[in-house]
């Protein structure tokens, strides 16, 4: 006698890839297991560069981790002095991006960029490890960056590092560009700081959060690497306000709220500040009916969005007129494009990439290589070489 066993229907075994980190983070937060940002950070913390893994001495550049006024920084020093009067060198203070909540000086893309700047420009590069949300909120990130900048600009520190005080830049990408612009503004008007930044180089910076309905937000609302909804979430994290305000931040009624003066709206009037080629067919989104005076949680949101330390685009002309000349890189496929294009009032060199997307600056090296990222870095380096 024979015995046969059949299973019907047949069992199919398949394994699906895990969901993206952002979705994993949302799930963990909904279940009360962890904050979603903590989960997203996981994959980024291991992205060290070969030089960093080798103990910080890879290549020609000397790397050291120190504190500037209790703020951790990573200092990159070129192999030799020279290139300036008296053998002094250029310097760049750099703030990494990541929505004020992600990123680190040790990430491969930032470490490689800083090494390249130091070696190619013969510059001392200081990359700042400012604290992140949700553990801290605005203005802590800004205050960390400002404290590190003031310490670095002290004549004694510059002298110790053989830096020419007339050739010091401040730079950053995305949220780091926001911090660089805000710090540059404050340093420029602070009479207690004798050495000022000579240039600012902003890479697709986020400069305001009051109007998330600009043409670039409308055009690129679902374009990677930075969705419009994600940008709103980063703003809420940075300001430390309740996530229930997410719809309000995306609403066109916010900019027309009665508590916002017309003088502030004039800084965001993209119908006059943007070239026609970037306005395209987009129209201003009208004020929604039923807008009420600020009450409750709305009052927690607007003060931060109106603070020039968080929104450098709102600075008055008297401040902008004292800030150093600027390099501003913008990308066509980026919700933040119009923030950079509207940053008027300073001597600006605007470099726009029609094929660029947010985050492309970090995709110029293997294994994540895009030609536009390589061209962006080349243009950025060339500008610093000529203007710093």
Coordinates of C-alpha atoms in Angstrom, one line a residue:
X1 CA 0.0 0.0 0.0
X2 CA 1.3 3.4 -0.8
X3 CA 0.4 6.6 0.9
X4 CA 0.6 9.9 -0.9
X5 CA 0.1 13.3 0.7
X6 CA -0.9 16.4 -1.3
X7 CA -1.5 19.9 -0.1
X8 CA -4.1 22.0 -1.9
X9 CA -3.8 24.7 -2.7
X10 CA 0.1 24.6 -2.9
X11 CA 2.0 26.7 -0.4
X12 CA 3.9 29.5 -2.0
X13 CA 6.8 31.0 0.0
X14 CA 7.8 34.5 -0.9
X15 CA 9.7 37.2 1.0
X16 CA 9.0 40.8 0.5
X17 CA 11.6 43.5 1.2
X18 CA 11.2 45.4 4.3
X19 CA 9.3 48.7 4.0
X20 CA 11.4 51.9 3.5
X21 CA 12.9 53.4 6.7
X22 CA 10.3 56.2 6.8
X23 CA 7.4 53.8 6.8
X24 CA 9.1 51.6 9.4
X25 CA 9.6 54.6 11.5
X26 CA 5.9 55.6 11.2
X27 CA 4.9 52.1 12.2
X28 CA 7.1 52.0 15.2
X29 CA 5.9 55.4 16.4
X30 CA 2.2 54.3 16.0
X31 CA 2.9 51.2 18.1
X32 CA 4.7 53.3 20.7
X33 CA 8.0 51.5 20.2
X34 CA 10.2 54.4 19.1
X35 CA 10.1 57.8 17.6
X36 CA 10.0 57.5 13.8
X37 CA 13.2 59.7 13.4
X38 CA 15.1 57.3 15.6
X39 CA 14.3 54.4 13.3
X40 CA 15.2 56.4 10.2
X41 CA 18.5 57.3 11.7
X42 CA 19.6 53.7 11.9
X43 CA 20.6 53.1 8.3
X44 CA 22.5 56.5 8.1
X45 CA 24.7 56.0 11.1
X46 CA 26.8 53.3 9.5
X47 CA 27.5 55.3 6.4
X48 CA 31.1 56.1 7.2
X49 CA 33.7 56.8 4.5
X50 CA 36.8 54.7 4.0
X51 CA 38.9 57.5 5.5
X52 CA 36.8 57.7 8.6
X53 CA 36.8 53.9 9.1
X54 CA 40.6 54.0 8.9
X55 CA 40.9 56.1 12.0
X56 CA 40.5 59.6 10.4
X57 CA 43.9 59.6 8.7
X58 CA 42.9 58.4 5.2
X59 CA 44.4 60.4 2.3
X60 CA 46.4 63.6 2.6
X61 CA 44.0 65.4 5.0
X62 CA 44.4 65.2 8.8
X63 CA 41.1 64.8 10.7
X64 CA 40.5 65.3 14.3
X65 CA 37.3 65.4 16.5
X66 CA 37.3 68.2 19.1
X67 CA 34.8 70.5 20.8
X68 CA 34.3 74.2 19.9
X69 CA 32.6 75.8 22.9
X70 CA 31.2 72.4 24.0
X71 CA 29.9 71.7 20.5
X72 CA 31.5 68.6 18.8
X73 CA 33.1 69.4 15.5
X74 CA 35.3 67.5 13.0
X75 CA 38.3 69.5 11.8
X76 CA 39.9 68.7 8.5
X77 CA 43.4 70.2 7.9
X78 CA 45.2 70.1 4.6
X79 CA 48.7 68.6 4.4
X80 CA 50.6 71.9 4.2
X81 CA 50.2 75.6 4.8
X82 CA 50.4 78.1 1.9
X83 CA 48.2 79.5 -0.8
X84 CA 47.7 82.8 1.0
X85 CA 49.5 85.8 2.4
X86 CA 51.9 84.7 5.1
X87 CA 51.2 81.0 4.3
X88 CA 47.7 81.3 5.7
X89 CA 44.9 79.1 4.5
X90 CA 41.3 79.3 3.6
X91 CA 38.6 77.9 5.9
X92 CA 35.0 76.6 5.6
X93 CA 32.6 76.0 8.4
X94 CA 30.1 73.4 7.2
X95 CA 26.6 72.4 8.5
X96 CA 25.2 69.1 7.3
X97 CA 21.6 68.7 6.2
X98 CA 18.9 66.2 7.3
X99 CA 15.9 68.3 8.3
X100 CA 17.5 69.3 11.6
X101 CA 16.8 65.7 12.7
X102 CA 19.1 63.4 10.7
X103 CA 22.7 63.3 9.5
X104 CA 26.1 63.4 11.1
X105 CA 29.6 64.7 10.3
X106 CA 30.7 61.1 10.0
X107 CA 28.3 60.2 7.2
X108 CA 30.2 59.1 4.1
X109 CA 28.9 61.8 1.7
X110 CA 29.8 64.6 4.2
X111 CA 33.1 63.2 5.2
X112 CA 34.2 62.7 1.6
X113 CA 33.0 66.3 0.7
X114 CA 34.9 67.8 3.6
X115 CA 38.1 65.9 2.8
X116 CA 37.8 67.0 -0.8
X117 CA 37.3 70.7 0.2
X118 CA 40.2 70.6 2.5
X119 CA 42.6 69.0 0.0
X120 CA 41.5 70.8 -3.1
X121 CA 41.0 74.2 -1.7
X122 CA 43.9 74.0 0.8
X123 CA 41.4 74.9 3.4
X124 CA 40.7 74.1 7.1
X125 CA 37.2 72.7 7.1
X126 CA 35.1 72.5 10.3
X127 CA 32.1 70.2 10.1
X128 CA 29.7 70.8 13.0
X129 CA 27.9 68.0 15.0
X130 CA 25.0 70.1 16.2
X131 CA 22.3 68.4 18.3
X132 CA 19.2 67.0 16.5
X133 CA 15.4 66.8 16.9
X134 CA 13.4 65.3 18.4
X135 CA 15.9 65.2 21.4
X136 CA 16.2 69.0 21.1
X137 CA 14.2 71.7 19.2
X138 CA 14.6 75.2 17.8
X139 CA 16.6 77.2 18.6
X140 CA 19.0 74.6 20.0
X141 CA 20.4 73.5 16.6
X142 CA 20.9 77.2 15.6
X143 CA 22.5 78.0 18.9
X144 CA 24.9 75.1 18.6
X145 CA 25.9 76.2 15.1
X146 CA 26.3 79.9 16.2
X147 CA 28.4 78.9 19.3
X148 CA 30.7 76.8 17.1
X149 CA 31.0 79.6 14.6
X150 CA 31.9 82.3 17.2
X151 CA 34.5 80.0 18.7
X152 CA 36.1 79.2 15.3
X153 CA 36.2 82.9 14.3
X154 CA 38.1 83.9 17.4
X155 CA 41.5 85.3 16.2
X156 CA 43.4 83.0 18.5
X157 CA 41.7 79.9 17.1
X158 CA 42.2 81.0 13.5
X159 CA 45.8 81.8 14.2
X160 CA 46.4 78.3 15.7
X161 CA 45.0 76.7 12.6
X162 CA 46.9 79.1 10.2
X163 CA 43.7 80.4 8.8
X164 CA 43.5 83.8 6.9
X165 CA 40.7 85.7 8.8
X166 CA 39.7 87.4 5.5
X167 CA 39.0 84.0 3.8
X168 CA 36.5 82.1 6.0
X169 CA 33.3 80.7 4.5
X170 CA 30.1 79.3 6.0
X171 CA 28.3 76.6 4.1
X172 CA 25.6 73.9 4.4
X173 CA 23.1 71.9 2.5
X174 CA 19.3 71.8 2.9
X175 CA 18.6 72.3 6.7
X176 CA 22.4 72.9 7.0
X177 CA 22.0 75.7 4.4
X178 CA 19.2 77.1 6.6
X179 CA 21.6 77.1 9.6
X180 CA 24.4 78.6 7.5
X181 CA 22.3 81.5 6.3
X182 CA 20.9 82.2 9.8
X183 CA 24.4 82.1 11.4
X184 CA 25.8 84.3 8.7
X185 CA 23.1 86.9 9.3
X186 CA 23.7 87.0 13.1
X187 CA 27.5 87.1 12.8
X188 CA 27.2 90.0 10.3
X189 CA 25.4 92.2 12.8
X190 CA 27.1 91.1 15.9
X191 CA 29.7 93.8 16.7
X192 CA 31.3 91.6 19.4
X193 CA 32.6 89.3 16.7
X194 CA 35.6 91.0 15.1
X195 CA 36.1 88.4 12.3
X196 CA 33.2 87.9 9.9
X197 CA 32.5 85.3 7.3
X198 CA 33.6 86.5 3.9
X199 CA 31.2 84.3 1.8
X200 CA 28.3 82.0 2.4
X201 CA 27.7 79.0 0.1
X202 CA 24.1 77.5 0.4
X203 CA 23.2 74.2 -1.2
X204 CA 19.5 73.9 -1.9
X205 CA 18.7 75.7 1.4
X206 CA 15.4 75.7 3.3
X207 CA 14.8 79.3 4.1
X208 CA 11.1 79.6 5.2
X209 CA 8.2 77.5 6.3
X210 CA 5.3 79.9 6.0
X211 CA 4.5 79.1 2.4
X212 CA 4.6 75.5 1.4
X213 CA 2.6 76.3 -1.7
X214 CA 5.2 78.0 -3.9
X215 CA 5.5 76.8 -7.5
X216 CA 8.3 74.5 -6.6
X217 CA 6.3 73.0 -3.7
X218 CA 3.3 72.5 -6.1
X219 CA 5.5 71.1 -8.9
X220 CA 7.6 68.7 -6.8
X221 CA 5.2 67.8 -4.0
X222 CA 5.8 64.1 -4.7
X223 CA 9.3 64.1 -6.1
X224 CA 12.1 62.3 -4.2
X225 CA 14.2 62.9 -2.2
X226 CA 12.1 65.4 -0.3
X227 CA 8.4 65.4 -0.5
X228 CA 6.3 68.4 0.4
X229 CA 4.6 66.5 3.2
X230 CA 8.0 65.4 4.5
X231 CA 9.3 68.9 4.6
X232 CA 6.3 69.9 6.7
X233 CA 7.0 67.1 9.1
X234 CA 10.6 68.3 9.4
X235 CA 9.4 71.8 10.2
X236 CA 7.1 70.5 13.0
X237 CA 9.9 68.4 14.4
X238 CA 12.3 71.4 14.4
X239 CA 9.9 73.7 16.0
X240 CA 8.8 71.1 18.6
X241 CA 5.1 71.5 17.9
X242 CA 2.4 68.9 17.8
X243 CA 2.2 66.8 14.6
X244 CA -1.5 67.5 14.5
X245 CA -0.6 70.9 12.9
X246 CA 0.6 69.2 9.8
X247 CA -2.5 70.1 7.8
X248 CA -2.3 73.7 8.9
X249 CA 1.3 74.0 7.8
X250 CA 0.4 72.7 4.3
X251 CA -2.7 74.9 4.1
X252 CA -2.7 78.0 1.9
X253 CA -4.5 79.8 4.6
X254 CA -1.5 79.9 6.8
X255 CA 0.3 82.7 4.9
X256 CA -2.9 84.8 5.0
X257 CA -3.4 84.4 8.7
X258 CA -4.3 87.8 10.3
X259 CA -1.4 87.7 12.7
X260 CA 1.1 87.8 9.8
X261 CA 1.9 91.3 8.7
X262 CA 2.0 92.4 5.0
X263 CA 5.7 93.2 5.4
X264 CA 6.4 89.5 6.1
X265 CA 4.3 88.4 3.1
X266 CA 6.3 90.7 0.8
X267 CA 9.4 88.5 1.5
X268 CA 7.4 85.6 0.1
X269 CA 5.6 87.2 -2.8
X270 CA 7.0 84.8 -5.4
X271 CA 4.9 86.4 -8.2
X272 CA 7.4 89.3 -8.2
X273 CA 10.5 87.6 -6.7
X274 CA 10.7 84.6 -9.1
X275 CA 11.6 84.6 -12.7
X276 CA 8.8 83.7 -15.1
X277 CA 10.5 80.5 -16.1
X278 CA 10.1 79.2 -12.6
X279 CA 6.6 80.5 -11.9
X280 CA 5.5 78.6 -15.0
X281 CA 1.7 78.2 -15.0
X282 CA 1.3 78.1 -11.3
X283 CA -0.9 80.7 -9.5
X284 CA -1.0 81.8 -5.9
X285 CA -3.3 79.7 -3.8
X286 CA -6.0 82.0 -2.5
X287 CA -6.9 82.5 1.2
X288 CA -9.3 79.8 2.4
X289 CA -12.4 81.0 4.2
X290 CA -12.8 80.7 7.9
X291 CA -9.3 81.7 8.9
X292 CA -9.4 82.6 12.6
X293 CA -7.1 84.4 15.0
X294 CA -4.2 82.5 16.4
X295 CA -5.4 80.3 19.3
X296 CA -4.2 77.2 21.0
X297 CA -1.6 75.2 19.2
X298 CA -1.6 77.5 16.2
X299 CA 0.1 80.0 18.4
X300 CA 2.8 77.5 19.0
X301 CA 3.5 77.2 15.3
X302 CA 3.6 80.7 14.0
X303 CA 6.2 82.3 16.3
X304 CA 8.8 79.9 15.1
X305 CA 7.9 80.3 11.5
X306 CA 8.2 84.1 11.9
X307 CA 11.6 83.9 13.6
X308 CA 14.4 84.9 11.2
X309 CA 16.7 82.5 13.0
X310 CA 14.5 79.7 11.6
X311 CA 13.4 81.5 8.5
X312 CA 16.4 83.6 7.1
X313 CA 14.4 84.6 4.1
X314 CA 12.3 86.9 6.3
X315 CA 15.3 89.0 7.4
X316 CA 15.1 92.8 6.9
X317 CA 17.1 94.5 4.2
X318 CA 19.3 96.2 6.8
X319 CA 20.5 92.7 7.9
X320 CA 20.7 91.2 4.4
X321 CA 22.8 94.2 3.3
X322 CA 25.5 93.3 5.8
X323 CA 25.7 89.6 5.1
X324 CA 28.5 88.2 3.0
X325 CA 28.1 87.6 -0.7
X326 CA 26.4 84.3 -1.4
X327 CA 26.5 81.2 -3.6
X328 CA 23.1 79.6 -3.8
X329 CA 22.6 76.3 -5.5
X330 CA 19.1 75.3 -6.6
X331 CA 17.6 72.3 -8.3
X332 CA 14.6 72.2 -10.6
X333 CA 13.1 69.0 -9.1
X334 CA 13.2 70.2 -5.5
X335 CA 10.4 71.6 -3.3
X336 CA 13.0 74.1 -1.8
X337 CA 14.0 75.5 -5.2
X338 CA 12.0 78.7 -4.8
X339 CA 13.4 79.4 -1.3
X340 CA 16.8 79.7 -2.8
X341 CA 15.7 81.7 -5.8
X342 CA 13.8 84.3 -3.6
X343 CA 16.8 84.9 -1.3
X344 CA 17.4 88.5 -2.4
X345 CA 19.2 91.4 -0.8
X346 CA 22.6 89.9 -0.8
X347 CA 25.2 89.7 -3.6
X348 CA 24.2 86.4 -5.0
X349 CA 25.8 83.9 -7.5
X350 CA 22.8 81.7 -8.3
X351 CA 23.6 78.3 -9.8
X352 CA 20.5 76.4 -11.0
X353 CA 20.5 72.9 -12.2
X354 CA 17.6 72.0 -14.6
X355 CA 18.3 68.3 -14.1
X356 CA 19.0 68.5 -10.4
X357 CA 17.0 67.1 -7.5
X358 CA 17.1 67.6 -3.7
X359 CA 20.0 65.6 -2.2
X360 CA 21.9 65.2 -5.5
X361 CA 25.0 66.7 -3.9
X362 CA 25.3 63.6 -1.8
X363 CA 25.1 61.3 -4.8
X364 CA 28.4 62.0 -6.5
X365 CA 30.3 59.0 -5.4
X366 CA 30.1 55.3 -5.8
X367 CA 27.9 53.3 -5.2
X368 CA 25.2 56.0 -5.5
X369 CA 26.4 58.0 -8.4
X370 CA 24.6 60.7 -10.4
X371 CA 26.4 62.8 -13.0
X372 CA 24.4 65.9 -11.9
X373 CA 25.8 65.4 -8.3
X374 CA 29.3 65.4 -9.7
X375 CA 28.7 68.6 -11.7
X376 CA 27.2 70.3 -8.6
X377 CA 30.2 69.6 -6.5
X378 CA 32.5 70.7 -9.3
X379 CA 30.6 74.0 -9.6
X380 CA 30.6 74.5 -5.8
X381 CA 34.3 73.9 -5.6
X382 CA 35.1 76.2 -8.5
X383 CA 33.1 79.0 -7.0
X384 CA 34.9 78.7 -3.6
X385 CA 38.2 78.5 -5.4
X386 CA 37.5 81.8 -7.2
X387 CA 35.7 83.7 -4.4
X388 CA 37.1 82.5 -1.1

